[in-house]
Coordinates of C-alpha atoms in Angstrom, one line a residue:
Chain G
X1160 CA -64.6 -83.3 4.1
X1161 CA -61.9 -85.6 2.7
X1162 CA -59.1 -87.0 4.8
X1163 CA -56.3 -84.8 3.6
X1164 CA -57.4 -81.3 2.6
X1165 CA -55.5 -79.4 0.0
X1166 CA -55.7 -76.2 1.9
X1167 CA -55.9 -76.0 5.7
X1168 CA -56.0 -72.6 7.4
X1169 CA -55.5 -72.8 11.1
X1170 CA -55.9 -69.9 13.6
X1171 CA -54.8 -67.4 11.0
X1172 CA -54.2 -63.8 12.2
X1173 CA -53.3 -60.9 9.9
X1174 CA -52.3 -57.6 11.2
X1175 CA -51.8 -54.3 9.5
X1176 CA -49.2 -51.9 10.9
X1177 CA -50.2 -48.3 10.8
X1178 CA -48.0 -45.4 12.0
X1179 CA -49.4 -45.6 15.5
X1180 CA -50.7 -49.1 16.1
X1181 CA -51.2 -52.5 14.7
X1182 CA -54.7 -53.4 13.6
X1183 CA -55.9 -56.9 13.5
X1184 CA -57.8 -57.4 10.2
X1185 CA -58.3 -61.2 10.5
X1186 CA -58.2 -63.3 13.6
X1187 CA -58.7 -66.9 14.5
X1188 CA -59.6 -67.9 11.0
X1189 CA -59.6 -71.7 10.4
X1190 CA -61.1 -73.7 7.6
X1191 CA -60.1 -76.6 5.4
X1192 CA -60.7 -77.2 1.7
X1193 CA -60.8 -80.7 0.2
X1194 CA -59.4 -81.6 -3.2
X1195 CA -61.9 -80.9 -5.9
X1196 CA -64.2 -79.1 -3.5
X1197 CA -65.5 -75.5 -3.3
X1198 CA -65.4 -73.5 -0.1
X1199 CA -67.2 -70.2 -0.1
X1200 CA -65.8 -67.4 2.1
X1201 CA -68.8 -65.1 2.6
X1202 CA -68.9 -61.7 4.3
X1203 CA -69.5 -58.0 3.9
X1204 CA -66.8 -55.7 2.7
X1205 CA -64.4 -55.3 5.5
X1206 CA -65.0 -58.7 6.9
X1207 CA -61.5 -59.9 6.1
X1208 CA -62.3 -62.3 3.4
X1209 CA -60.1 -60.7 0.8
X1210 CA -57.3 -60.2 3.3
X1211 CA -57.5 -64.0 4.0
X1212 CA -57.2 -64.8 0.3
X1213 CA -54.3 -62.4 -0.1
X1214 CA -52.6 -64.0 2.9
X1215 CA -52.9 -67.4 1.2
X1216 CA -51.4 -66.0 -2.0
X1217 CA -48.6 -64.3 -0.1
X1218 CA -49.7 -61.0 -1.7
X1219 CA -50.7 -59.0 1.4
X1220 CA -49.9 -55.3 1.0
X1221 CA -46.5 -54.3 2.6
X1222 CA -48.2 -53.1 5.8
X1223 CA -49.9 -56.4 6.3
X1224 CA -48.4 -59.5 8.0
X1225 CA -49.5 -62.9 9.1
X1226 CA -48.8 -62.8 12.9
X1227 CA -50.2 -66.1 13.9
X1228 CA -51.4 -69.4 12.5
X1229 CA -50.6 -71.6 9.6
X1230 CA -51.7 -72.0 6.0
X1231 CA -51.0 -75.6 5.1
X1232 CA -51.0 -76.2 1.4
X1233 CA -50.5 -79.7 -0.1
X1234 CA -48.4 -79.2 -3.2
X1235 CA -48.6 -81.2 -6.4
X1236 CA -45.6 -83.2 -5.3
X1237 CA -47.5 -84.3 -2.2
X1238 CA -45.3 -82.2 0.0
X1239 CA -47.2 -79.9 2.5
X1240 CA -45.9 -76.4 3.0
X1241 CA -46.9 -73.6 5.3
X1242 CA -47.7 -70.6 3.0
X1243 CA -47.6 -68.3 6.0
X1244 CA -43.9 -68.7 6.4
X1245 CA -42.7 -69.7 2.9
X1246 CA -40.1 -67.4 1.4
X1247 CA -41.1 -65.2 -1.6
X1248 CA -39.0 -67.0 -4.1
X1249 CA -40.5 -70.3 -3.1
X1250 CA -43.9 -68.7 -3.1
X1251 CA -43.4 -67.6 -6.7
X1252 CA -43.2 -71.2 -7.9
X1253 CA -46.5 -71.9 -6.3
X1254 CA -48.3 -68.7 -7.3
X1255 CA -49.8 -69.0 -10.7
X1256 CA -48.6 -72.6 -11.1
X1257 CA -50.4 -74.3 -8.2
X1258 CA -52.5 -71.6 -6.7
X1259 CA -54.1 -69.2 -9.1
X1260 CA -56.3 -66.3 -8.5
X1261 CA -59.1 -64.4 -10.4
X1262 CA -60.3 -61.0 -9.3
X1263 CA -63.4 -59.0 -9.1
X1264 CA -62.8 -56.4 -11.8
X1265 CA -62.1 -58.0 -15.1
X1266 CA -61.8 -54.5 -16.5
X1267 CA -58.8 -53.5 -14.5
X1268 CA -57.3 -56.8 -13.7
X1269 CA -55.8 -57.3 -17.1
X1270 CA -52.8 -55.3 -18.2
X1271 CA -54.2 -52.8 -20.9
X1272 CA -50.9 -52.8 -22.9
X1273 CA -50.4 -56.5 -23.5
X1274 CA -52.5 -58.7 -25.8
X1275 CA -54.7 -61.4 -24.3
X1276 CA -52.4 -64.1 -25.9
X1277 CA -49.3 -62.5 -24.3
X1278 CA -50.8 -62.3 -20.9
X1279 CA -52.0 -65.8 -20.8
X1280 CA -48.8 -67.1 -22.5
X1281 CA -46.7 -65.3 -19.9
X1282 CA -48.0 -67.8 -17.3
X1283 CA -46.6 -70.7 -19.3
X1284 CA -43.4 -68.8 -19.9
X1285 CA -43.0 -68.4 -16.1
X1286 CA -43.9 -71.9 -15.1
X1287 CA -43.0 -74.2 -18.0
X1288 CA -40.3 -74.8 -20.5
X1289 CA -42.6 -74.8 -23.5
X1290 CA -41.5 -73.2 -26.8
X1291 CA -43.3 -70.2 -27.9
X1292 CA -45.1 -72.2 -30.6
X1293 CA -46.2 -74.8 -28.0
X1294 CA -47.3 -72.0 -25.6
X1295 CA -49.4 -70.4 -28.4
X1296 CA -51.1 -73.7 -29.0
X1297 CA -51.9 -74.2 -25.3
X1298 CA -53.2 -70.7 -25.0
X1299 CA -55.5 -71.3 -27.9
X1300 CA -56.7 -74.5 -26.4
X1301 CA -57.4 -72.8 -23.1
X1302 CA -59.3 -70.0 -24.8
X1303 CA -61.5 -72.6 -26.5
X1304 CA -62.0 -74.3 -23.1
X1305 CA -63.3 -71.1 -21.5
X1306 CA -65.6 -70.8 -24.5
X1307 CA -64.2 -67.6 -26.1
X1308 CA -65.5 -67.5 -29.7
X1309 CA -63.0 -67.0 -32.5
X1310 CA -60.2 -67.7 -30.0
X1311 CA -57.5 -67.5 -32.6
X1312 CA -58.3 -63.9 -33.5
X1313 CA -58.8 -63.0 -29.8
X1314 CA -55.2 -64.0 -29.1
X1315 CA -54.0 -60.7 -30.5
X1316 CA -56.8 -58.6 -29.0
X1317 CA -56.1 -56.1 -26.2
X1318 CA -58.3 -56.2 -23.1
X1319 CA -60.2 -53.0 -24.0
X1320 CA -61.4 -54.7 -27.2
X1321 CA -63.4 -57.3 -25.1
X1322 CA -66.6 -57.2 -23.1
X1323 CA -66.6 -57.6 -19.3
X1324 CA -67.7 -61.2 -19.6
X1325 CA -65.1 -62.0 -22.2
X1326 CA -62.4 -60.4 -20.0
X1327 CA -63.4 -62.5 -17.1
X1328 CA -63.2 -65.6 -19.3
X1329 CA -59.7 -64.5 -20.3
X1330 CA -58.9 -64.1 -16.6
X1331 CA -60.1 -67.6 -15.9
X1332 CA -58.1 -69.0 -18.9
X1333 CA -55.1 -67.2 -17.5
X1334 CA -55.6 -68.6 -14.0
X1335 CA -56.2 -72.1 -15.1
X1336 CA -53.6 -72.5 -17.9
X1337 CA -51.0 -74.1 -15.6
X1338 CA -53.7 -76.4 -14.2
X1339 CA -53.5 -75.1 -10.6
X1340 CA -54.6 -77.3 -7.7
X1341 CA -56.4 -74.4 -6.1
X1342 CA -58.2 -71.5 -7.6
X1343 CA -58.9 -68.5 -5.5
X1344 CA -61.8 -66.6 -7.0
X1345 CA -62.3 -63.2 -5.3
X1346 CA -65.8 -62.0 -6.2
X1347 CA -65.3 -63.1 -9.8
X1348 CA -68.9 -62.4 -10.8
X1349 CA -69.7 -59.3 -8.7
X1350 CA -68.9 -56.8 -11.5
X1351 CA -70.8 -58.7 -14.2
X1352 CA -74.4 -58.5 -15.4
X1353 CA -76.6 -61.2 -13.9
X1354 CA -76.9 -63.2 -17.1
X1355 CA -73.1 -63.1 -17.6
X1356 CA -72.7 -64.0 -13.9
X1357 CA -74.7 -67.2 -14.4
X1358 CA -72.6 -68.1 -17.5
X1359 CA -69.3 -67.6 -15.6
X1360 CA -70.5 -69.6 -12.6
X1361 CA -71.5 -72.4 -15.0
X1362 CA -68.1 -72.2 -16.7
X1363 CA -66.3 -72.4 -13.4
X1364 CA -68.3 -75.4 -12.3
X1365 CA -67.7 -77.2 -15.6
X1366 CA -63.9 -76.5 -15.5
X1367 CA -63.8 -77.7 -11.9
X1368 CA -65.3 -81.0 -12.9
X1369 CA -63.0 -81.3 -15.9
X1370 CA -59.7 -80.1 -14.3
X1371 CA -60.4 -81.3 -10.8
X1372 CA -59.2 -78.2 -8.9
X1373 CA -60.4 -76.9 -5.6
X1374 CA -62.0 -73.5 -5.5
X1375 CA -61.9 -70.9 -2.7
X1376 CA -64.8 -68.7 -3.6
X1377 CA -64.9 -65.3 -2.0
X1378 CA -68.2 -63.4 -2.2
X1379 CA -70.7 -61.3 -0.4
X1380 CA -73.5 -62.8 -2.4
X1381 CA -75.2 -65.7 -0.7
X1382 CA -77.2 -66.4 -3.8
X1383 CA -74.0 -67.2 -5.7
X1384 CA -72.8 -69.3 -2.8
X1385 CA -75.8 -71.6 -3.1
X1386 CA -74.9 -72.2 -6.7
X1387 CA -71.3 -73.2 -6.4
X1388 CA -70.1 -74.1 -2.9
X1389 CA -69.9 -77.4 -1.1
X1390 CA -69.1 -75.7 2.2
X1391 CA -69.4 -72.1 3.5
X1392 CA -67.5 -70.1 6.0
X1393 CA -69.2 -66.9 7.0
X1394 CA -66.9 -64.1 8.0
X1395 CA -67.7 -61.2 10.1
X1396 CA -65.3 -58.5 11.3
X1397 CA -62.2 -60.6 10.7
X1398 CA -63.6 -63.8 12.2
X1399 CA -65.3 -66.9 10.9
X1400 CA -68.6 -66.8 12.7
X1401 CA -70.2 -69.9 11.1
X1402 CA -68.8 -72.8 9.1
X1403 CA -71.1 -75.5 7.6
X1404 CA -71.8 -77.5 4.5
X1405 CA -74.0 -75.4 2.2
X1406 CA -77.3 -77.1 2.5
X1407 CA -77.6 -77.2 6.3
X1408 CA -76.3 -73.6 6.4
X1409 CA -79.2 -72.4 4.3
X1410 CA -81.7 -74.7 6.0
X1411 CA -80.7 -73.9 9.6
X1412 CA -78.3 -71.0 9.9
X1413 CA -77.1 -71.1 13.5
X1414 CA -75.3 -67.8 14.0
X1415 CA -77.5 -64.7 14.3
X1416 CA -75.4 -63.0 11.6
X1417 CA -75.9 -65.8 9.2
X1418 CA -79.6 -65.8 10.0
X1419 CA -79.7 -62.1 9.3
X1420 CA -77.9 -62.5 6.0
X1421 CA -80.2 -65.2 4.8
X1422 CA -83.3 -63.2 6.0
X1423 CA -82.2 -60.3 3.9
X1424 CA -82.0 -62.1 0.6
X1425 CA -85.0 -61.4 -1.6
X1426 CA -86.6 -64.6 -2.7
X1427 CA -89.3 -65.4 -5.2
X1428 CA -91.2 -67.4 -2.6
X1429 CA -91.9 -64.4 -0.4
X1430 CA -95.4 -63.0 -0.1
X1431 CA -96.0 -59.7 -2.0
X1432 CA -95.4 -56.8 0.2
X1433 CA -93.4 -58.8 2.7
X1434 CA -90.5 -56.8 4.0
X1435 CA -86.9 -57.8 3.7
X1436 CA -85.2 -57.9 7.1
X1437 CA -82.1 -55.8 7.1
X1438 CA -79.3 -56.1 9.6
X1439 CA -79.0 -52.7 11.3
X1440 CA -75.8 -50.9 11.9
X1441 CA -72.4 -51.5 10.3
X1442 CA -69.3 -53.6 10.8
X1443 CA -67.1 -52.2 13.6
X1444 CA -63.8 -50.9 12.4
X1445 CA -60.7 -53.0 13.4
X1446 CA -59.7 -50.2 15.8
X1447 CA -63.0 -50.4 17.7
X1448 CA -63.6 -54.1 18.0
X1449 CA -65.9 -55.1 20.9
X1450 CA -64.2 -57.3 23.5
X1451 CA -66.5 -60.3 23.1
X1452 CA -68.6 -61.3 20.2
X1453 CA -67.9 -58.8 17.3
X1454 CA -71.5 -59.0 16.1
X1455 CA -73.1 -58.3 19.6
X1456 CA -73.7 -54.6 19.0
X1457 CA -75.9 -55.4 16.0
X1458 CA -77.4 -58.6 17.3
X1459 CA -81.1 -58.8 18.2
X1460 CA -80.3 -61.5 20.7
X1461 CA -77.3 -59.9 22.4
X1462 CA -77.1 -60.0 26.2
X1463 CA -74.5 -59.4 28.9
X1464 CA -73.0 -62.8 28.3
X1465 CA -72.0 -61.8 24.8
X1466 CA -69.2 -59.5 26.1
X1467 CA -66.9 -62.4 26.8
X1468 CA -64.7 -63.8 24.0
X1469 CA -66.3 -66.7 22.3
X1470 CA -64.9 -69.7 20.3
X1471 CA -66.3 -71.6 17.4
X1472 CA -68.4 -74.4 18.8
X1473 CA -70.4 -77.2 17.2
X1474 CA -74.0 -76.2 16.8
X1475 CA -75.0 -79.3 15.0
X1476 CA -73.1 -82.2 13.5
X1477 CA -70.6 -80.6 11.0
X1478 CA -71.9 -77.1 11.7
X1479 CA -69.8 -74.7 13.7
X1480 CA -70.9 -71.3 15.0
X1481 CA -69.3 -68.6 17.1
X1482 CA -72.1 -67.7 19.5
X1483 CA -72.6 -68.2 23.3
X1484 CA -76.4 -68.3 23.0
X1485 CA -76.5 -71.2 20.5
X1486 CA -78.5 -73.5 22.7
X1487 CA -80.9 -70.8 23.6
X1488 CA -81.4 -69.7 20.0
X1489 CA -81.9 -73.3 18.9
X1490 CA -84.6 -73.7 21.6
X1491 CA -86.4 -70.6 20.3
X1492 CA -86.3 -71.7 16.7
Chain L
X774 CA -52.1 -43.9 -39.2
X775 CA -50.8 -42.3 -42.4
X776 CA -53.9 -40.1 -42.5
X777 CA -53.2 -39.0 -39.0
X778 CA -49.6 -38.1 -39.7
X779 CA -50.8 -36.1 -42.8
X780 CA -53.4 -34.3 -40.7
X781 CA -50.8 -33.5 -38.1
X782 CA -48.4 -32.2 -40.8
X783 CA -51.1 -29.8 -42.1
X784 CA -51.7 -28.7 -38.6
X785 CA -48.0 -28.1 -38.2
X786 CA -48.0 -25.8 -41.2
X787 CA -50.8 -23.7 -39.8
X788 CA -48.9 -23.4 -36.5
X789 CA -45.7 -22.4 -38.3
X790 CA -47.6 -19.8 -40.3
X791 CA -49.0 -18.3 -37.2
X792 CA -45.5 -18.3 -35.6
X793 CA -44.1 -16.6 -38.7
X794 CA -46.8 -13.9 -38.5
X795 CA -46.2 -13.3 -34.8
X796 CA -42.4 -13.1 -35.4
X797 CA -43.0 -10.6 -38.1
X798 CA -45.3 -8.4 -36.1
X799 CA -43.4 -8.5 -32.8
X800 CA -40.2 -7.4 -34.4
X801 CA -42.0 -4.5 -36.2
X802 CA -43.5 -3.4 -32.9
X803 CA -40.2 -3.3 -31.0
X804 CA -38.8 0.2 -30.3
X805 CA -35.7 1.6 -31.8
X806 CA -34.5 2.0 -35.4
X807 CA -32.5 -1.0 -36.6
X808 CA -30.8 1.0 -39.3
X809 CA -29.6 3.7 -37.0
X810 CA -28.5 1.1 -34.5
X811 CA -26.7 -0.9 -37.1
X812 CA -24.8 2.1 -38.3
X813 CA -23.8 3.3 -34.9
X814 CA -24.0 6.7 -33.2
X815 CA -21.9 8.5 -35.8
X816 CA -24.2 7.8 -38.7
X817 CA -26.0 10.6 -40.5
X818 CA -29.8 10.4 -40.9
X819 CA -29.2 10.2 -44.6
X820 CA -27.1 7.0 -44.2
X821 CA -29.8 5.5 -42.0
X822 CA -32.5 6.3 -44.5
X823 CA -30.5 4.7 -47.3
X824 CA -30.0 1.5 -45.2
X825 CA -33.7 1.5 -44.3
X826 CA -34.5 1.6 -48.0
X827 CA -32.0 -1.2 -48.7
X828 CA -33.5 -3.4 -46.0
X829 CA -37.0 -2.8 -47.3
X830 CA -38.1 -1.2 -44.1
X831 CA -39.9 1.6 -45.9
X832 CA -42.2 -0.5 -48.1
X833 CA -45.9 -0.9 -47.0
X834 CA -46.2 -3.4 -44.1
X835 CA -48.2 -5.9 -46.2
X836 CA -45.5 -6.0 -48.9
X837 CA -42.9 -6.6 -46.3
X838 CA -45.0 -9.4 -44.8
X839 CA -45.5 -11.2 -48.1
X840 CA -41.8 -10.9 -49.0
X841 CA -40.9 -12.2 -45.5
X842 CA -43.2 -15.2 -45.9
X843 CA -42.0 -16.0 -49.4
X844 CA -38.4 -15.9 -48.3
X845 CA -39.1 -18.0 -45.2
X846 CA -40.6 -20.7 -47.3
X847 CA -37.4 -20.8 -49.4
X848 CA -35.4 -21.1 -46.2
X849 CA -34.2 -17.6 -46.4
X850 CA -34.8 -15.9 -43.1
X851 CA -33.0 -12.7 -44.1
X852 CA -29.5 -11.5 -43.4
X853 CA -28.2 -10.9 -39.9
X854 CA -27.7 -7.2 -39.5
X855 CA -24.7 -7.7 -37.2
X856 CA -22.9 -10.6 -38.9
X857 CA -24.0 -9.6 -42.4
X858 CA -24.5 -13.2 -43.2
X859 CA -27.7 -15.2 -43.9
X860 CA -29.6 -16.0 -40.6
X861 CA -29.9 -19.6 -41.6
X862 CA -26.1 -19.9 -41.8
X863 CA -25.7 -18.1 -38.5
X864 CA -28.2 -20.4 -36.8
X865 CA -26.7 -23.5 -38.2
X866 CA -23.2 -22.5 -37.0
X867 CA -24.7 -22.2 -33.5
X868 CA -26.8 -25.4 -33.6
X869 CA -24.1 -27.9 -32.7
X870 CA -23.3 -26.9 -29.1
X871 CA -27.0 -26.3 -28.3
X872 CA -28.2 -29.6 -29.8
X873 CA -25.5 -31.7 -28.2
X874 CA -25.9 -29.9 -24.9
X875 CA -29.6 -30.7 -25.0
X876 CA -29.0 -34.4 -25.9
X877 CA -26.3 -35.0 -23.2
X878 CA -28.2 -33.2 -20.4
X879 CA -31.4 -35.1 -21.3
X880 CA -29.5 -38.3 -21.2
X881 CA -28.0 -37.4 -17.8
X882 CA -31.4 -36.5 -16.4
X883 CA -32.9 -39.8 -17.6
X884 CA -30.1 -41.8 -16.1
X885 CA -30.5 -40.1 -12.8
X886 CA -34.3 -39.6 -12.7
X887 CA -35.9 -42.7 -14.1
X888 CA -34.3 -45.4 -12.0
X889 CA -34.6 -43.4 -8.8
X890 CA -38.1 -42.4 -9.6
X891 CA -39.1 -46.0 -10.1
X892 CA -37.4 -47.2 -7.0
X893 CA -38.8 -44.3 -4.9
X894 CA -42.3 -45.2 -6.0
X895 CA -41.7 -48.9 -5.4
X896 CA -40.4 -48.2 -1.9
X897 CA -42.8 -45.4 -1.1
X898 CA -42.3 -43.8 2.2
X899 CA -38.9 -45.4 2.7
X900 CA -35.9 -43.2 3.6
X901 CA -34.7 -43.5 0.0
X902 CA -38.0 -42.3 -1.3
X903 CA -38.1 -39.4 1.0
X904 CA -34.5 -38.3 0.4
X905 CA -34.9 -38.7 -3.3
X906 CA -38.0 -36.5 -3.3
X907 CA -36.4 -33.8 -1.2
X908 CA -33.1 -33.9 -3.1
X909 CA -35.2 -33.5 -6.3
X910 CA -36.9 -30.5 -4.8
X911 CA -33.6 -29.0 -3.8
X912 CA -32.1 -29.6 -7.3
X913 CA -35.0 -28.0 -8.9
X914 CA -34.9 -25.0 -6.6
X915 CA -31.2 -24.2 -7.1
X916 CA -30.8 -21.9 -10.1
X917 CA -28.6 -23.4 -12.8
X918 CA -26.3 -20.5 -12.9
X919 CA -25.3 -21.0 -9.3
X920 CA -24.7 -24.8 -9.8
X921 CA -22.8 -23.9 -13.0
X922 CA -20.6 -21.4 -11.1
X923 CA -19.9 -23.8 -8.3
X924 CA -19.0 -26.6 -10.7
X925 CA -16.7 -24.2 -12.6
X926 CA -15.1 -23.1 -9.4
X927 CA -14.5 -26.5 -7.8
X928 CA -14.6 -29.2 -10.5
X929 CA -13.0 -27.2 -13.3
X930 CA -10.7 -24.6 -11.8
X931 CA -9.6 -26.3 -8.6
X932 CA -9.7 -30.0 -9.5
X933 CA -9.0 -29.4 -13.2
X934 CA -11.2 -32.3 -14.3
X935 CA -13.1 -30.4 -16.9
X936 CA -12.6 -27.3 -19.1
X937 CA -14.3 -24.4 -17.2
X938 CA -15.8 -22.7 -20.2
X939 CA -15.7 -21.9 -23.9
X940 CA -16.0 -24.4 -26.8
X941 CA -12.5 -24.9 -28.0
X942 CA -10.7 -22.8 -30.6
X943 CA -11.6 -22.7 -34.2
X944 CA -9.5 -25.8 -35.0
X945 CA -10.6 -27.9 -32.0
X946 CA -11.9 -31.3 -33.3
X947 CA -15.3 -32.7 -32.5
X948 CA -14.3 -34.8 -29.5
X949 CA -12.5 -32.0 -27.8
X950 CA -15.5 -29.7 -28.5
X951 CA -17.8 -32.3 -26.8
X952 CA -15.4 -32.3 -23.8
X953 CA -16.4 -28.7 -23.2
X954 CA -20.0 -29.8 -23.0
X955 CA -19.5 -32.2 -20.1
X956 CA -19.8 -29.8 -17.2
X957 CA -22.7 -27.8 -18.6
X958 CA -24.5 -31.0 -19.4
X959 CA -24.2 -32.2 -15.9
X960 CA -25.5 -28.9 -14.6
X961 CA -28.6 -29.0 -16.9
X962 CA -29.0 -32.7 -16.4
X963 CA -29.3 -32.3 -12.6
X964 CA -31.7 -29.4 -12.8
X965 CA -34.0 -31.2 -15.3
X966 CA -33.8 -34.6 -13.6
X967 CA -35.9 -33.2 -10.7
X968 CA -39.0 -32.8 -12.8
X969 CA -38.5 -36.1 -14.6
X970 CA -38.0 -37.9 -11.3
X971 CA -41.2 -36.5 -9.8
X972 CA -43.2 -37.4 -12.9
X973 CA -41.7 -40.9 -13.0
X974 CA -42.4 -41.4 -9.3
X975 CA -46.0 -40.1 -9.4
X976 CA -46.8 -42.0 -12.5
X977 CA -45.4 -45.3 -11.1
X978 CA -47.1 -44.8 -7.8
X979 CA -50.5 -44.6 -9.7
X980 CA -49.8 -47.7 -11.7
X981 CA -48.4 -49.8 -8.9
X982 CA -51.8 -49.5 -7.1
X983 CA -53.6 -50.9 -10.2
X984 CA -55.4 -54.2 -10.2
X985 CA -53.3 -55.6 -13.1
X986 CA -50.2 -55.2 -11.0
X987 CA -51.7 -57.5 -8.4
X988 CA -52.7 -59.9 -11.2
X989 CA -49.1 -59.8 -12.4
X990 CA -47.9 -60.7 -8.9
X991 CA -50.5 -63.5 -8.7
X992 CA -48.9 -65.1 -11.8
X993 CA -45.8 -65.8 -9.8
X994 CA -43.3 -63.6 -11.5
X995 CA -40.4 -61.7 -9.9
X996 CA -40.9 -58.2 -8.5
X997 CA -38.4 -57.0 -11.1
X998 CA -40.6 -58.2 -13.9
X999 CA -43.8 -56.9 -12.2
X1000 CA -42.3 -53.4 -12.0
X1001 CA -40.2 -53.1 -15.1
X1002 CA -42.5 -55.0 -17.5
X1003 CA -46.1 -54.6 -16.3
X1004 CA -46.0 -51.4 -14.4
X1005 CA -43.3 -49.3 -16.2
X1006 CA -44.9 -49.7 -19.6
X1007 CA -48.2 -48.3 -18.3
X1008 CA -46.4 -45.5 -16.5
X1009 CA -44.5 -44.5 -19.6
X1010 CA -46.9 -42.0 -21.2
X1011 CA -46.6 -39.2 -18.7
X1012 CA -42.8 -39.9 -18.5
X1013 CA -42.5 -39.6 -22.3
X1014 CA -44.5 -36.4 -22.3
X1015 CA -42.3 -34.8 -19.8
X1016 CA -39.1 -36.0 -21.6
X1017 CA -40.4 -34.4 -24.8
X1018 CA -41.1 -31.1 -23.1
X1019 CA -37.8 -31.2 -21.3
X1020 CA -35.9 -31.7 -24.6
X1021 CA -37.8 -28.9 -26.3
X1022 CA -37.0 -26.7 -23.3
X1023 CA -33.4 -27.6 -23.4
X1024 CA -33.0 -26.7 -27.0
X1025 CA -34.6 -23.4 -26.7
X1026 CA -33.9 -22.4 -23.1
X1027 CA -30.4 -23.2 -22.2
X1028 CA -29.6 -19.5 -22.4
X1029 CA -28.3 -19.1 -18.8
X1030 CA -26.1 -22.2 -18.9
X1031 CA -24.7 -21.2 -22.3
X1032 CA -23.8 -17.8 -21.0
X1033 CA -22.3 -19.2 -17.8
X1034 CA -20.1 -21.6 -19.8
X1035 CA -19.7 -19.1 -22.7
X1036 CA -20.9 -21.6 -25.3
X1037 CA -21.5 -20.3 -28.8
X1038 CA -25.0 -21.8 -28.9
X1039 CA -28.4 -20.5 -29.9
X1040 CA -29.2 -19.2 -26.4
X1041 CA -26.1 -17.0 -26.4
X1042 CA -26.9 -16.0 -30.0
X1043 CA -30.4 -14.9 -29.2
X1044 CA -29.4 -12.8 -26.2
X1045 CA -26.8 -11.0 -28.2
X1046 CA -29.2 -10.5 -31.1
X1047 CA -31.7 -8.9 -28.7
X1048 CA -29.0 -6.6 -27.3
X1049 CA -28.0 -5.7 -30.9
X1050 CA -31.5 -5.4 -32.2
X1051 CA -30.6 -7.9 -34.8
X1052 CA -34.2 -8.4 -35.9
X1053 CA -33.7 -11.1 -38.5
X1054 CA -31.7 -13.3 -36.1
X1055 CA -34.4 -12.9 -33.3
X1056 CA -37.1 -13.8 -35.9
X1057 CA -35.1 -16.8 -37.2
X1058 CA -34.5 -18.2 -33.7
X1059 CA -38.1 -17.8 -32.8
X1060 CA -39.2 -19.7 -35.9
X1061 CA -36.7 -22.5 -35.5
X1062 CA -37.6 -23.0 -31.9
X1063 CA -41.3 -23.0 -32.7
X1064 CA -40.9 -25.6 -35.5
X1065 CA -38.8 -27.7 -33.1
X1066 CA -41.5 -27.6 -30.5
X1067 CA -44.1 -28.7 -33.0
X1068 CA -41.9 -31.5 -34.3
X1069 CA -41.1 -32.8 -30.8
X1070 CA -44.8 -32.8 -29.9
X1071 CA -45.6 -34.8 -33.0
X1072 CA -42.9 -37.3 -32.2
X1073 CA -44.2 -37.7 -28.6
X1074 CA -47.7 -38.3 -29.9
X1075 CA -46.4 -40.9 -32.3
X1076 CA -44.5 -42.6 -29.5
X1077 CA -47.8 -42.8 -27.6
X1078 CA -49.3 -44.7 -30.5
X1079 CA -46.5 -47.2 -30.3
X1080 CA -46.7 -47.7 -26.5
X1081 CA -50.5 -47.8 -26.0
X1082 CA -52.7 -49.5 -28.4
X1083 CA -55.8 -47.9 -26.8
X1084 CA -54.6 -44.5 -28.2
X1085 CA -56.6 -43.8 -31.4
X1086 CA -56.3 -40.7 -33.4

């Protein structure tokens, strides 16, 4: 990891207030993302990965609130701000301009009533003083950059006139037109066909090289993670349970949950007839969180010692895991 | 687009023909002899028979029907039995208060309902949302004649802010005539704002949960721009629909309010026509109102086309 990360999340806790109680959706989440790097936030639905990303963007739903921790973001000016406490007006200058986001559903994430050109151009209108002619030229350039064929004629197209892959390209163009320092990609390929997925990932990698932004990549798909991430943070029930550079994580997953995830990926190398190993059970709801390790109820290695709270500890150089039985597990492996 | 409008116009003609037929049949089915009624209780049966002959009520039904259609096409809806003047003329004389009453009250409902509806949806569950929704329920539940009477009693008679009823004398100028419409417009505006408010709120609530609203926020624009530009345009179609229907309703259905405020509008005209068995006037009103509904629906559909490019006809 570089000396000064562009994004450093420390001990983040997000709570959702309901009528009766306050539920902790994300707790003790810490990670750092270096300039030009990609960090994957991996987890099942309900693991808190999207909530974490929305907290960074300052776009939590009204019931949600950051109740602890800091989100340090190094701005283009070099100044470091805490996004967790920044005011909404100040946040608006960062959103879109310095941190941009793309979403899972390219079908519904674009406004159906505005043309592609209008929607991308609006970004420039909000964050620059360019004339409408200059904006148009930049939008066109950006559409070329995301490899949309016949870009000039697509400017005046409406989202429903484009395919899913094209819409996601439009979303990427929209997100990157102000050259943000950080791109948050929330499951950007999940809704796409596998072939289109590969194209979009390739496009994101190329744009990252050319534009030099950092990417926070949110996904549940470990296959995609291996393609794009430098480092991975695995989330489970609102916590980061393992954090490691991509290669060691795949080679030697330390946390039983990560091990389970990797064991459940189908691979071409498997023997015919070999069974995939599923993780039994489901993620506990935030209202019924176990006192100790959140994964313990589903963990094949769980014992009485797992009922005490557990912190992220170093399992191997550069690799952190949240498990009390790390030593024991390593000995068995 | 042009083809679509042509197609719609042909469809309109068919609807109007059906309405003409229904108007013709219903009036023939109604009980009572218009000739006898017109002449009053002292008329001899001979007089009545003579009048029936004059009005063509004795010819075969099909002949009457064809004559009726032919005249209607030429804009001749017959003569009012009561006023002894062409129905078209009678209706035109009554159109002014009704039209302006509809326009003013629609304007008042929009000014009340749309901003509150948007804000209630935006601050869902807040005290403002809850009180707006319950006030709207209340406003929709109170009959307009009661509101009208209360307004007359307190705002017109006691405070003297508005004329209580009527539409000015024969020589009142346009401005002073409009002055008579203020109070009834407020009454109708309040009643109708309830429905528009609920539609605006529901439609905005749907749209504010959409992914593209989140995208809009992620672009770093103000909440005002998110709501008024990105969400409202998408929420507009149901709102436009209900506005069109409300307007059509106002033109045809302000009967009670017109009576409470004694306005010489179409609502009052049609009630009196029914009481007097003035068949041609009843028919004429029915036809005019039906044509108006069809026209308003066409206009609403055309507005959809302008708002939403996905709409294809």
